[in-house]
Coordinates of C-alpha atoms in Angstrom, one line a residue:
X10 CA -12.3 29.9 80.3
X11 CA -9.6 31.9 78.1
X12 CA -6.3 33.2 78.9
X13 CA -4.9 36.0 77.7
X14 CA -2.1 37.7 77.9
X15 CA -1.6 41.6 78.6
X16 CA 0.3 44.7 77.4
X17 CA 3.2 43.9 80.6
X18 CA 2.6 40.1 79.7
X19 CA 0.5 39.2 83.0
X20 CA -2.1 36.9 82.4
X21 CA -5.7 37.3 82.4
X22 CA -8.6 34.4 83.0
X23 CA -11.5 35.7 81.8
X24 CA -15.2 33.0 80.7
X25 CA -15.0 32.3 76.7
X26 CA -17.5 34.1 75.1
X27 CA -18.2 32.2 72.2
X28 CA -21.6 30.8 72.4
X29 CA -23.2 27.5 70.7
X30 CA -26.9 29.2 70.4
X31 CA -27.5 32.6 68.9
X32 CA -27.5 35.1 71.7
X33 CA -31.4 36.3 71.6
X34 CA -33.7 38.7 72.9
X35 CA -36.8 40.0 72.5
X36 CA -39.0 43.0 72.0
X37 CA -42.3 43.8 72.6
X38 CA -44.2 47.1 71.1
X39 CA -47.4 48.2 72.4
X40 CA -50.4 49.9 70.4
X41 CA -49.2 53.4 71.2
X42 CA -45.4 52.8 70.4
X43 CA -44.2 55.3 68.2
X44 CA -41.3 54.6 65.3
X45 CA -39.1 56.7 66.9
X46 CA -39.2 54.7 69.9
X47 CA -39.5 51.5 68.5
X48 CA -36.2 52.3 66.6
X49 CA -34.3 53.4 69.4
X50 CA -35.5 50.3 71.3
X51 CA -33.9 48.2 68.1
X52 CA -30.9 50.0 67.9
X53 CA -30.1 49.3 71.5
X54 CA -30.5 45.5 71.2
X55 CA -28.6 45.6 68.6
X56 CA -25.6 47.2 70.2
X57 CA -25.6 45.3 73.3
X58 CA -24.8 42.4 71.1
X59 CA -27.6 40.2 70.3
X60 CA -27.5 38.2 67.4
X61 CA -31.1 37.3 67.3
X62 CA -33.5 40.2 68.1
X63 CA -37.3 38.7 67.8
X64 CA -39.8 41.7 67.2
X65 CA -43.4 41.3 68.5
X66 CA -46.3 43.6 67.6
X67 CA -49.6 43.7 69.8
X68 CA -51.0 44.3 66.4
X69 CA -50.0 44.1 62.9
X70 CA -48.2 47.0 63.2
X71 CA -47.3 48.6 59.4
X72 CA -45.6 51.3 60.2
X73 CA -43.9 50.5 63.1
X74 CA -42.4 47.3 61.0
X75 CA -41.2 49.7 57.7
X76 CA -39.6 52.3 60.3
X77 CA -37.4 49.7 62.1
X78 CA -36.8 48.0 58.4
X79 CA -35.5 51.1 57.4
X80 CA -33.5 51.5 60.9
X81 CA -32.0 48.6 59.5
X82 CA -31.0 49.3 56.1
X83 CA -29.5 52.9 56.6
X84 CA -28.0 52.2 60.0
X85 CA -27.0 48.2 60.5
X86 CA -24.4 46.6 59.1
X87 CA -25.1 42.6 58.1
X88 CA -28.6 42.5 59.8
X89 CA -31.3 40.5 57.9
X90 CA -34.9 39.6 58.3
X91 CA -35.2 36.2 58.9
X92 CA -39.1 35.5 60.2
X93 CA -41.8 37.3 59.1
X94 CA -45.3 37.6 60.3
X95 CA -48.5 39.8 60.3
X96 CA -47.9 40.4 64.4
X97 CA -43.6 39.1 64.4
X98 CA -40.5 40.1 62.6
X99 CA -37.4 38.1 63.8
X100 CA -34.3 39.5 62.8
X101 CA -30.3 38.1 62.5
X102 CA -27.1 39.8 63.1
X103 CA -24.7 38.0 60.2
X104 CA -21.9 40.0 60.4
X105 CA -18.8 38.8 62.8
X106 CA -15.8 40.2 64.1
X107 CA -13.7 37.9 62.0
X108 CA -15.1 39.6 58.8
X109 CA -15.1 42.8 59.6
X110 CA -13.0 43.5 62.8
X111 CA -13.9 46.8 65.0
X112 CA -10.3 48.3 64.0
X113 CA -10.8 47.3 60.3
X114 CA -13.9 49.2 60.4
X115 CA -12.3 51.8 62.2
X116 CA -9.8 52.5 59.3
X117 CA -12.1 52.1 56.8
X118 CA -14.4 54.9 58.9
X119 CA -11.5 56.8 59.3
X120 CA -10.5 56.7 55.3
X121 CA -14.3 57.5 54.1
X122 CA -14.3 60.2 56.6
X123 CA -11.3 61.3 55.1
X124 CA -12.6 61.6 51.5
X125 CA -15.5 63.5 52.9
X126 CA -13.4 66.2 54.2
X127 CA -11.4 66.4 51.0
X128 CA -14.3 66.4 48.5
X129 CA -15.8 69.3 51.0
X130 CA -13.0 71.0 50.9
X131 CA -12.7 70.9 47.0
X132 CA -15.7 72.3 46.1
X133 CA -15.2 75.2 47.8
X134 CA -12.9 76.3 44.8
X135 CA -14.6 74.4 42.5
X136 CA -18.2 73.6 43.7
X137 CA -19.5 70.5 42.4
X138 CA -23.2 69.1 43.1
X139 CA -22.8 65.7 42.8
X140 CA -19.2 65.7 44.7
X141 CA -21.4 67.2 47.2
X142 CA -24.1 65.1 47.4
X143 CA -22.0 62.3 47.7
X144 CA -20.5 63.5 50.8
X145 CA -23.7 63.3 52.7
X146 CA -24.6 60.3 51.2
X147 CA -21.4 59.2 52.7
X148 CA -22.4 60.0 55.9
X149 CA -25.1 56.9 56.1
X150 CA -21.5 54.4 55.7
X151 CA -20.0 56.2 58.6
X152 CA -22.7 55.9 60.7
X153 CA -23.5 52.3 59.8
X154 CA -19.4 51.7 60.8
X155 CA -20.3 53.4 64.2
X156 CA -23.0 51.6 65.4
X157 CA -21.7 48.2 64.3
X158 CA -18.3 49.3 66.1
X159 CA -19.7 50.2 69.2
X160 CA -21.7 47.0 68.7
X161 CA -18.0 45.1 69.0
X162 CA -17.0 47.6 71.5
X163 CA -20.0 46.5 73.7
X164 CA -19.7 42.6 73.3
X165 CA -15.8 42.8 74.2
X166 CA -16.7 44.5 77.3
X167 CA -19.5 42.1 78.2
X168 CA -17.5 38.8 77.4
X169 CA -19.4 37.9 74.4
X170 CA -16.1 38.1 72.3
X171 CA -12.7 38.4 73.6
X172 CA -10.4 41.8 72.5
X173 CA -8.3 40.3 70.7
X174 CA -11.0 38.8 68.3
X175 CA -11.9 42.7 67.8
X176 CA -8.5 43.4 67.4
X177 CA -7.5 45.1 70.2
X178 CA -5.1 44.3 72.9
X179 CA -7.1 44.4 75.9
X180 CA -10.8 45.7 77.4
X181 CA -8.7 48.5 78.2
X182 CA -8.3 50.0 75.1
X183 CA -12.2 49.2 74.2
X184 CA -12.5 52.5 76.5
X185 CA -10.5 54.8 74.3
X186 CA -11.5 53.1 71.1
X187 CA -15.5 54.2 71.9
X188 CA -14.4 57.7 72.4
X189 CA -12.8 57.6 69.0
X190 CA -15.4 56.3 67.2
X191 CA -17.7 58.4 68.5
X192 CA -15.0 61.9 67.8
X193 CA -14.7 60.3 64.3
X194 CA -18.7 59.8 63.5
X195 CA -19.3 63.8 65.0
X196 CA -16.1 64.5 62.2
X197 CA -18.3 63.1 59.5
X198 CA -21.4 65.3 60.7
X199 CA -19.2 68.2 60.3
X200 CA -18.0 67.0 56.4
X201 CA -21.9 66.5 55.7
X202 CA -22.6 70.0 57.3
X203 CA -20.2 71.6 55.0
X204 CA -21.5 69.7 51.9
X205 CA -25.3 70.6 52.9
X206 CA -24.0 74.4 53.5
X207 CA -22.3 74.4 50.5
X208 CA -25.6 72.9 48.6
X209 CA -28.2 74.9 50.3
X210 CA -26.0 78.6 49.5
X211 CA -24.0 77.9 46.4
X212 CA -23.3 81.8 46.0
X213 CA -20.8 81.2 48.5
X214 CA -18.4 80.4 46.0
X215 CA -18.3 83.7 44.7
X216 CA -16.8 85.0 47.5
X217 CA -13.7 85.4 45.4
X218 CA -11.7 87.3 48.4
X219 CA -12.5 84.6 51.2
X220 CA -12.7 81.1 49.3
X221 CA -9.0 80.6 49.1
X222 CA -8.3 81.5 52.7
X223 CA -11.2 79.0 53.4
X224 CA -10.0 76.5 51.5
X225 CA -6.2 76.8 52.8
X226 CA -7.9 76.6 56.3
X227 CA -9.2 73.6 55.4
X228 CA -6.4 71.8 53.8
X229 CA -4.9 72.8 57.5
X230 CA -7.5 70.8 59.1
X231 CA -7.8 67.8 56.2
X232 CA -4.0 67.3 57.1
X233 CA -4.3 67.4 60.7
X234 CA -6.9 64.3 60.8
X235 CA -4.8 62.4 58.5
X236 CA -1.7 62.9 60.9
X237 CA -4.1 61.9 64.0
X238 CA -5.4 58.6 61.6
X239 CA -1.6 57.7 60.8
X240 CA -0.4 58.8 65.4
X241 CA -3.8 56.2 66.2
X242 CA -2.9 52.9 64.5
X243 CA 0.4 53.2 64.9
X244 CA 0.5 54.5 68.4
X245 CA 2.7 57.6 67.8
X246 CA 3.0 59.6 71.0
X247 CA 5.2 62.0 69.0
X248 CA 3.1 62.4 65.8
X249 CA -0.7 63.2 68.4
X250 CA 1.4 65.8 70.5
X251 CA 2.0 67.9 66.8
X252 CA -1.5 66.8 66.0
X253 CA -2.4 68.6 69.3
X254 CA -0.3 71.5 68.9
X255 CA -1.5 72.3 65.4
X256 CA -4.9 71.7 66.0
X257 CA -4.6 74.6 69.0
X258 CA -3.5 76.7 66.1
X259 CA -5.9 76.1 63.4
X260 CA -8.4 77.1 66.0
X261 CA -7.0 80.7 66.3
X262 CA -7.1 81.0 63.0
X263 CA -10.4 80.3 62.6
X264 CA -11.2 83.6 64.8
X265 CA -9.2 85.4 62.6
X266 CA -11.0 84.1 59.3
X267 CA -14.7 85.0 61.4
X268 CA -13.3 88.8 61.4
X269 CA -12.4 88.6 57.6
X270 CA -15.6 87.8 56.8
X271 CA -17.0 90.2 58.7
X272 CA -14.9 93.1 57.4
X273 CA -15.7 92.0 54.0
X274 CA -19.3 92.6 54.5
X275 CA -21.0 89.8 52.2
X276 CA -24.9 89.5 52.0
X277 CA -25.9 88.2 55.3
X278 CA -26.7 84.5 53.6
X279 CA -23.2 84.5 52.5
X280 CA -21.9 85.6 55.6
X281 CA -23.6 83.1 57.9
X282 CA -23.0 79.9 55.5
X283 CA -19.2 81.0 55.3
X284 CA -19.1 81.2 59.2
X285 CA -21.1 77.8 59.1
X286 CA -18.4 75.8 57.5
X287 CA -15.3 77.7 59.2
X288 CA -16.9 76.5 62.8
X289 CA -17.4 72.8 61.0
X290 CA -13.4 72.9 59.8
X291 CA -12.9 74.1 63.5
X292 CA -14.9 71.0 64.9
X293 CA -13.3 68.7 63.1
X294 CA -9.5 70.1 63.6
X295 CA -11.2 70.0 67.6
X296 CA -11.9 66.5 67.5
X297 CA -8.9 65.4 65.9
X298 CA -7.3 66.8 68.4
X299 CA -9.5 64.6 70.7
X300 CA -8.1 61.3 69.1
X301 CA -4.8 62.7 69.5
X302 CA -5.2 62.8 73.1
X303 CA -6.8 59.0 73.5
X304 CA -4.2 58.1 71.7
X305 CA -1.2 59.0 73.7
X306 CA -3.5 57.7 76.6
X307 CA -3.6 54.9 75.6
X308 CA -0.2 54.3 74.2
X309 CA 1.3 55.3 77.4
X310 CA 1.2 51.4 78.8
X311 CA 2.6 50.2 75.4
X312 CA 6.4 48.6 76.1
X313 CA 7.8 50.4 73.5
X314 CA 10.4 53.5 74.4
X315 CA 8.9 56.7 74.3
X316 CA 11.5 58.4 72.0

């Protein structure tokens, strides 16, 4: 059994989750499985926390072993084959908590996310190709954080590890924290959406008369999710209510940004891809206001003065 001790320094006995054998599962895939399925049958073992996740094909099953390969490379953090066979692949989670914590991850989500919006952001003035394609290369990382976050997130909540080996507090905050992974993963869609706009229409840059009222909008919205990143890991009540209140604003101004473009009457491609990434800056200001909110939820039990 462990003990721990709370936020208002009760005590909690909870069973120790640290194990002596791998945690293992298994799966079984049929003749008619298709990847898709397969994968999303993977994927879910993973997150629930098994360590060892044996794979078994009723028969030798190409395609269905390359898809959840690949599964693994562009979505798992630390997962390794381990046993190979014509009809079995055995896999291996090797990545702990103690390595890579879920709030370590977290920041280091939150910073790559970051850089995403910036670069975005940048080559609306100056477009840059590679800058761009960067960005939704990027995009794999923060996914890969998510899943192996939600991963931890998961295992707390089941007993496999306790919170503060995640480095949280208590299961309490494991609740907020998967809302905000999740609000920070859908942040890094938007960067990528942006970056693919930006690729797939690069005449939008020549919209001399909108691109700096763009790009001020989303300097706005770049600085907003740093102020919710700094509010979050440092609790600041004060900091997420002007992350809330700003955020409110940004999104009025996107309306009026929607009628510029409209009164300035660029080709309809132009038109749609500049709308495309004002909703995106939107989204993003949206869901940073999101975290704001968590955050002052879940700061509300912490000792410390509100003041």
């Amino acid at each position: 059994m462990a003990l721990t001790v709370q936020p208002d320094f009760s005590l909690k006995l909870m069973p120790w989750g640290r194990r002596d054998k791998p945690f293992s599962t298994s799966l079984k895939l049929g003749a008619n499985t298709k990847p898709g399925e397969a994968i999303r049958e993977f994927i879910a073992r993973y997150l629930v926390g098994y360590d060892v996740i044996e794979i078994e094909f009723e028969d030798p099953a190409h395609q269905l072993k390359k898809a959840i390969k690949e599964a693994m490379t562009r979505k798992m953090i630390g997962v390794e084959v381990i046993e190979e066979m014509a009809n079995k692949v055995v896999v291996q989670c090797l990545a702990r908590p103690e390595e890579l914590s879920a709030i370590k991850a977290l920041r280091r989500m939150m910073n790559i996310t970051s850089h995403m919006i910036s670069d975005s952001i940048a080559s609306l003035k100056s477009p840059n190709e590679e800058a761009l394609q960067e960005v939704i290369e990027r995009d794999e990382v923060v996914d890969k954080l998510y899943l192996f976050i939600i991963r931890q997130l998961k295992a707390a909540a089941l007993g496999l590890v306790m919170p503060s080996d995640i480095g949280l507090n208590d299961l309490r905050e494991a609740l907020g924290f998967r809302i905000i992974v999740k609000s920070v993963e859908r942040i890094g869609d938007h960067a990528k959406r942006i970056a693919r706009t930006m690729l797939e229409t690069p005449q939008v840059s020549k919209a001399s008369g909108l691109i700096p009222l763009l790009v001020d909008f989303g300097k706005g919205v770049h600085d907003v999710f740093l102020k919710t990143s700094k509010a979050l890991f440092s609790y600041d009540r004060k900091l997420a209510h002007v992350v809330i209140e700003e955020a409110k604003e940004l999104s009025g101004l996107e309306g009026e940004l929607v009628k510029k473009i409209i009164s300035s009457s660029p080709s309809p491609e132009v038109a749609v891809a500049l709308r495309t990434i004002g909703e995106s800056l939107k989204r993003i200001a949206e869901y940073s206001s999101d975290i704001a909110e968590i955050t002052i939820n879940l700061a509300v039990e912490n000792p410390q003065l509100y003041g």
